Amino acid sequence: MAVQDDARVAAKRAAVIKAREVALQAKADAVRAKSRAKAEAIRHKAEEKATRTLAKGEAHAARIEGIAPAEVERKIRLDVHGRPKPLMRGWIHAIATPLSLAAGIVLICLAHGAPLKWACAVFMTCSLILFGNSAAYHLGDWSPRVTDVLRRIDHVNIFLLIAGTYTPVSFALAPHMRNAIIAGIWSCTLVALIIHVIWISAPRWLYTVVYIVFGVSGVAFMYFFWVSPAAGPAVVVLLASGGACYILGAIVY
């Protein structure tokens, strides 16, 4: 009797172990099937992505093959001499354009009297033309003709900015001194504009000389700014610093 009981217990134990083994095997098979399905889905998506990438590359290559040489030159942003444009300069001037507008409006609001407000408006306009045109010239993809026009404007803008700077500053002097500065500096600016528009291929050293002359043109009036109640030493220091920056920029150019 005891032997039969032991046999039944052993049989039950073997059945339980067998059932557990079957359950574990089924679970393992389910995990394998799930992994295979997931791997298949990943492979399918990868194949689709690879196919799209190849198609996109082929389309891009076809577009490149169809671009004319002139269009290629525009895409890499070359100037009229075939030199790459300095894009960083364009971005700096693009940021400076709205800042110049905001600062100019504040300056006009703070100015006393209609004549000085108009003088400040001239300075603001010259600043906007310089920074706005420079940003468009250096960042845009233009045709050779438009590039040449923007380049001419870019070269003359520095003279406009110098003249525009002296226009409101000269109001710190007596009327006859102010009129002399405005007439002289704008006459020189007109000459510089004519030179740059007509002789666009002038040598760089000539531009440098003209820049330096403009940068030091206010030295003759420094004494009058120094003794002026509306200016004083602070204005002289600022004007001298501005002239030094113009000269340094000309040397770097």
CSV table of C-alpha atoms in Angstrom, one decimal:
chain,number,residue,atom,x,y,z
A,1,MET,CA,0.0,0.0,0.0
A,2,ALA,CA,2.8,2.4,0.9
A,3,VAL,CA,4.6,1.5,-2.3
A,4,GLN,CA,1.5,2.4,-4.4
A,5,ASP,CA,1.2,5.8,-2.6
A,6,ASP,CA,4.8,6.6,-3.3
A,7,ALA,CA,4.3,5.7,-6.9
A,8,ARG,CA,1.2,8.0,-7.2
A,9,VAL,CA,3.1,10.9,-5.6
A,10,ALA,CA,6.1,10.4,-7.9
A,11,ALA,CA,3.7,10.3,-10.9
A,12,LYS,CA,2.0,13.5,-9.8
A,13,ARG,CA,5.4,15.2,-9.3
A,14,ALA,CA,6.6,14.1,-12.7
A,15,ALA,CA,3.3,15.5,-14.3
A,16,VAL,CA,3.7,18.8,-12.5
A,17,ILE,CA,7.4,19.1,-13.6
A,18,LYS,CA,6.4,18.2,-17.2
A,19,ALA,CA,3.6,20.7,-17.3
A,20,ARG,CA,6.0,23.4,-15.9
A,21,GLU,CA,8.5,22.5,-18.6
A,22,VAL,CA,5.8,22.8,-21.3
A,23,ALA,CA,4.7,26.1,-20.0
A,24,LEU,CA,8.2,27.5,-19.8
A,25,GLN,CA,8.9,26.3,-23.3
A,26,ALA,CA,5.7,27.9,-24.6
A,27,LYS,CA,6.6,31.2,-22.9
A,28,ALA,CA,10.1,31.0,-24.4
A,29,ASP,CA,8.6,30.3,-27.9
A,30,ALA,CA,6.3,33.3,-27.5
A,31,VAL,CA,9.3,35.6,-26.6
A,32,ARG,CA,11.2,34.3,-29.6
A,33,ALA,CA,8.2,34.9,-31.9
A,34,LYS,CA,7.7,38.4,-30.5
A,35,SER,CA,11.4,39.2,-31.0
A,36,ARG,CA,11.3,37.9,-34.5
A,37,ALA,CA,8.2,40.0,-35.3
A,38,LYS,CA,9.8,43.1,-33.8
A,39,ALA,CA,13.1,42.5,-35.7
A,40,GLU,CA,11.1,42.0,-38.9
A,41,ALA,CA,9.3,45.3,-38.3
A,42,ILE,CA,12.5,47.1,-37.7
A,43,ARG,CA,14.1,45.6,-40.8
A,44,HIS,CA,11.1,46.6,-42.9
A,45,LYS,CA,11.2,50.2,-41.6
A,46,ALA,CA,15.0,50.3,-42.1
A,47,GLU,CA,14.6,49.2,-45.7
A,48,GLU,CA,11.9,51.8,-46.3
A,49,LYS,CA,14.1,54.5,-44.8
A,50,ALA,CA,17.1,53.3,-46.9
A,51,THR,CA,14.9,53.4,-50.0
A,52,ARG,CA,13.7,56.9,-49.3
A,53,THR,CA,17.3,58.1,-48.5
A,54,LEU,CA,18.6,56.7,-51.8
A,55,ALA,CA,15.7,58.2,-53.7
A,56,LYS,CA,16.3,61.6,-52.1
A,57,GLY,CA,20.0,61.4,-52.9
A,58,GLU,CA,19.3,60.5,-56.5
A,59,ALA,CA,16.9,63.4,-56.8
A,60,HIS,CA,19.4,65.8,-55.3
A,61,ALA,CA,22.2,64.5,-57.6
A,62,ALA,CA,19.9,65.0,-60.6
A,63,ARG,CA,19.2,68.6,-59.5
A,64,ILE,CA,22.9,69.3,-59.1
A,65,GLU,CA,23.6,67.9,-62.5
A,66,GLY,CA,20.9,70.2,-64.0
A,67,ILE,CA,22.2,73.5,-62.3
A,68,ALA,CA,23.9,75.9,-64.7
A,69,PRO,CA,27.4,77.2,-63.9
A,70,ALA,CA,26.0,80.7,-63.2
A,71,GLU,CA,23.5,79.2,-60.7
A,72,VAL,CA,26.3,77.3,-59.0
A,73,GLU,CA,28.2,80.5,-58.6
A,74,ARG,CA,25.2,82.1,-57.0
A,75,LYS,CA,24.6,79.2,-54.6
A,76,ILE,CA,28.0,79.5,-53.0
A,77,ARG,CA,27.6,83.3,-52.7
A,78,LEU,CA,30.5,84.7,-54.6
A,79,ASP,CA,31.0,88.4,-55.2
A,80,VAL,CA,31.6,89.9,-58.6
A,81,HIS,CA,35.3,89.0,-58.4
A,82,GLY,CA,34.6,85.3,-57.7
A,83,ARG,CA,35.6,85.6,-54.0
A,84,PRO,CA,33.3,84.0,-51.3
A,85,LYS,CA,31.3,86.6,-49.4
A,86,PRO,CA,32.0,86.9,-45.6
A,87,LEU,CA,28.6,85.6,-44.3
A,88,MET,CA,29.4,86.5,-40.7
A,89,ARG,CA,29.6,90.1,-41.7
A,90,GLY,CA,26.2,89.8,-43.3
A,91,TRP,CA,24.6,88.3,-40.2
A,92,ILE,CA,26.2,90.9,-37.9
A,93,HIS,CA,24.8,93.7,-40.1
A,94,ALA,CA,21.4,92.0,-40.3
A,95,ILE,CA,21.2,92.1,-36.5
A,96,ALA,CA,22.5,95.7,-36.5
A,97,THR,CA,19.8,96.9,-38.9
A,98,PRO,CA,16.7,96.8,-36.5
A,99,LEU,CA,18.9,97.9,-33.6
A,100,SER,CA,19.9,101.0,-35.6
A,101,LEU,CA,16.3,101.7,-36.3
A,102,ALA,CA,15.4,101.5,-32.6
A,103,ALA,CA,18.4,103.6,-31.5
A,104,GLY,CA,17.7,106.2,-34.2
A,105,ILE,CA,14.1,106.6,-33.1
A,106,VAL,CA,15.2,107.1,-29.5
A,107,LEU,CA,17.8,109.6,-30.7
A,108,ILE,CA,15.2,111.6,-32.6
A,109,CYS,CA,12.9,111.6,-29.7
A,110,LEU,CA,15.6,112.9,-27.4
A,111,ALA,CA,16.8,115.6,-29.8
A,112,HIS,CA,15.7,119.2,-29.1
A,113,GLY,CA,14.3,121.3,-32.0
A,114,ALA,CA,13.3,120.3,-35.5
A,115,PRO,CA,16.7,120.9,-37.2
A,116,LEU,CA,18.5,118.6,-34.8
A,117,LYS,CA,15.7,116.0,-35.1
A,118,TRP,CA,16.2,116.1,-38.9
A,119,ALA,CA,19.9,115.7,-38.5
A,120,CYS,CA,19.4,112.7,-36.3
A,121,ALA,CA,17.0,111.3,-38.9
A,122,VAL,CA,19.8,111.7,-41.5
A,123,PHE,CA,22.2,109.7,-39.3
A,124,MET,CA,19.6,107.0,-38.7
A,125,THR,CA,18.8,106.7,-42.4
A,126,CYS,CA,22.5,106.4,-43.3
A,127,SER,CA,22.9,103.7,-40.7
A,128,LEU,CA,19.9,101.7,-42.0
A,129,ILE,CA,21.1,102.0,-45.6
A,130,LEU,CA,24.6,100.7,-44.6
A,131,PHE,CA,23.6,97.8,-42.5
A,132,GLY,CA,20.5,96.8,-44.5
A,133,ASN,CA,22.3,96.8,-47.8
A,134,SER,CA,25.3,95.0,-46.4
A,135,ALA,CA,23.2,92.3,-45.0
A,136,ALA,CA,21.3,91.8,-48.3
A,137,TYR,CA,24.6,91.8,-50.3
A,138,HIS,CA,26.4,89.3,-48.1
A,139,LEU,CA,23.6,86.9,-47.3
A,140,GLY,CA,21.5,86.9,-50.5
A,141,ASP,CA,21.8,84.8,-53.6
A,142,TRP,CA,21.6,87.4,-56.3
A,143,SER,CA,22.2,87.5,-60.0
A,144,PRO,CA,25.5,89.0,-61.2
A,145,ARG,CA,23.9,92.3,-62.1
A,146,VAL,CA,22.1,92.7,-58.8
A,147,THR,CA,25.3,91.7,-56.9
A,148,ASP,CA,27.2,94.4,-58.7
A,149,VAL,CA,24.7,97.0,-57.8
A,150,LEU,CA,24.6,96.0,-54.2
A,151,ARG,CA,28.4,96.0,-54.1
A,152,ARG,CA,28.6,99.5,-55.4
A,153,ILE,CA,26.1,100.7,-52.8
A,154,ASP,CA,28.0,98.7,-50.1
A,155,HIS,CA,31.2,100.5,-51.0
A,156,VAL,CA,29.7,104.0,-50.8
A,157,ASN,CA,27.8,103.4,-47.7
A,158,ILE,CA,30.8,104.0,-45.4
A,159,PHE,CA,31.1,107.5,-46.7
A,160,LEU,CA,27.3,108.1,-46.2
A,161,LEU,CA,27.7,106.9,-42.6
A,162,ILE,CA,30.6,109.2,-41.9
A,163,ALA,CA,28.7,112.2,-43.3
A,164,GLY,CA,25.6,111.1,-41.5
A,165,THR,CA,27.6,110.9,-38.2
A,166,TYR,CA,29.0,114.4,-38.6
A,167,THR,CA,25.6,115.9,-39.4
A,168,PRO,CA,24.0,115.7,-36.0
A,169,VAL,CA,27.4,116.0,-34.1
A,170,SER,CA,28.1,119.4,-35.8
A,171,PHE,CA,25.1,120.9,-34.0
A,172,ALA,CA,27.3,121.2,-31.0
A,173,LEU,CA,29.2,124.0,-32.7
A,174,ALA,CA,28.3,127.5,-33.7
A,175,PRO,CA,26.0,127.8,-36.8
A,176,HIS,CA,28.8,129.0,-39.1
A,177,MET,CA,31.1,126.1,-38.0
A,178,ARG,CA,28.2,123.6,-38.3
A,179,ASN,CA,27.4,124.7,-41.8
A,180,ALA,CA,31.1,124.5,-42.8
A,181,ILE,CA,31.4,120.9,-41.5
A,182,ILE,CA,28.1,119.8,-43.1
A,183,ALA,CA,28.9,121.4,-46.5
A,184,GLY,CA,32.5,120.1,-46.5
A,185,ILE,CA,31.8,116.5,-45.4
A,186,TRP,CA,28.8,116.1,-47.8
A,187,SER,CA,30.8,117.6,-50.7
A,188,CYS,CA,33.5,115.0,-50.1
A,189,THR,CA,30.9,112.3,-49.8
A,190,LEU,CA,29.5,113.3,-53.2
A,191,VAL,CA,33.0,113.1,-54.7
A,192,ALA,CA,33.5,109.6,-53.2
A,193,LEU,CA,30.1,108.5,-54.5
A,194,ILE,CA,31.0,109.6,-58.0
A,195,ILE,CA,34.3,107.8,-57.8
A,196,HIS,CA,32.8,104.5,-56.6
A,197,VAL,CA,29.9,104.6,-59.0
A,198,ILE,CA,32.0,105.4,-62.1
A,199,TRP,CA,35.3,103.7,-61.2
A,200,ILE,CA,34.1,100.6,-59.4
A,201,SER,CA,37.4,98.7,-60.2
A,202,ALA,CA,39.6,101.3,-58.6
A,203,PRO,CA,42.6,99.9,-56.7
A,204,ARG,CA,42.1,99.0,-53.0
A,205,TRP,CA,44.8,101.4,-51.9
A,206,LEU,CA,42.9,104.3,-53.3
A,207,TYR,CA,39.8,103.3,-51.3
A,208,THR,CA,42.1,103.0,-48.2
A,209,VAL,CA,43.4,106.5,-48.7
A,210,VAL,CA,39.9,108.0,-49.1
A,211,TYR,CA,38.7,106.1,-45.9
A,212,ILE,CA,41.7,107.5,-43.9
A,213,VAL,CA,41.0,111.1,-45.2
A,214,PHE,CA,37.4,110.8,-44.1
A,215,GLY,CA,38.4,109.3,-40.8
A,216,VAL,CA,40.7,112.3,-39.9
A,217,SER,CA,38.6,114.9,-41.6
A,218,GLY,CA,37.1,116.1,-38.3
A,219,VAL,CA,40.5,116.7,-36.7
A,220,ALA,CA,40.5,120.3,-37.9
A,221,PHE,CA,37.4,121.0,-35.8
A,222,MET,CA,38.5,119.1,-32.7
A,223,TYR,CA,39.5,122.3,-30.8
A,224,PHE,CA,36.1,123.8,-31.4
A,225,PHE,CA,34.4,120.7,-30.2
A,226,TRP,CA,36.6,120.7,-27.1
A,227,VAL,CA,35.7,124.3,-26.1
A,228,SER,CA,32.1,124.0,-27.1
A,229,PRO,CA,29.7,124.1,-24.1
A,230,ALA,CA,27.5,121.6,-25.9
A,231,ALA,CA,30.3,119.1,-26.6
A,232,GLY,CA,33.5,119.2,-24.5
A,233,PRO,CA,36.3,116.7,-24.0
A,234,ALA,CA,33.9,113.7,-23.9
A,235,VAL,CA,32.7,114.4,-27.4
A,236,VAL,CA,36.3,114.9,-28.6
A,237,VAL,CA,37.3,111.5,-27.2
A,238,LEU,CA,34.3,109.8,-28.9
A,239,LEU,CA,35.1,111.5,-32.2
A,240,ALA,CA,38.8,110.6,-32.0
A,241,SER,CA,37.8,107.0,-31.1
A,242,GLY,CA,35.5,106.8,-34.1
A,243,GLY,CA,38.2,108.2,-36.4
A,244,ALA,CA,40.7,105.6,-35.1
A,245,CYS,CA,38.1,102.9,-35.8
A,246,TYR,CA,37.7,104.1,-39.4
A,247,ILE,CA,41.5,104.2,-39.9
A,248,LEU,CA,41.9,100.7,-38.4
A,249,GLY,CA,39.1,99.4,-40.5
A,250,ALA,CA,40.7,100.8,-43.6
A,251,ILE,CA,44.0,99.2,-42.7
A,252,VAL,CA,42.3,95.8,-42.2
A,253,TYR,CA,40.4,96.2,-45.4
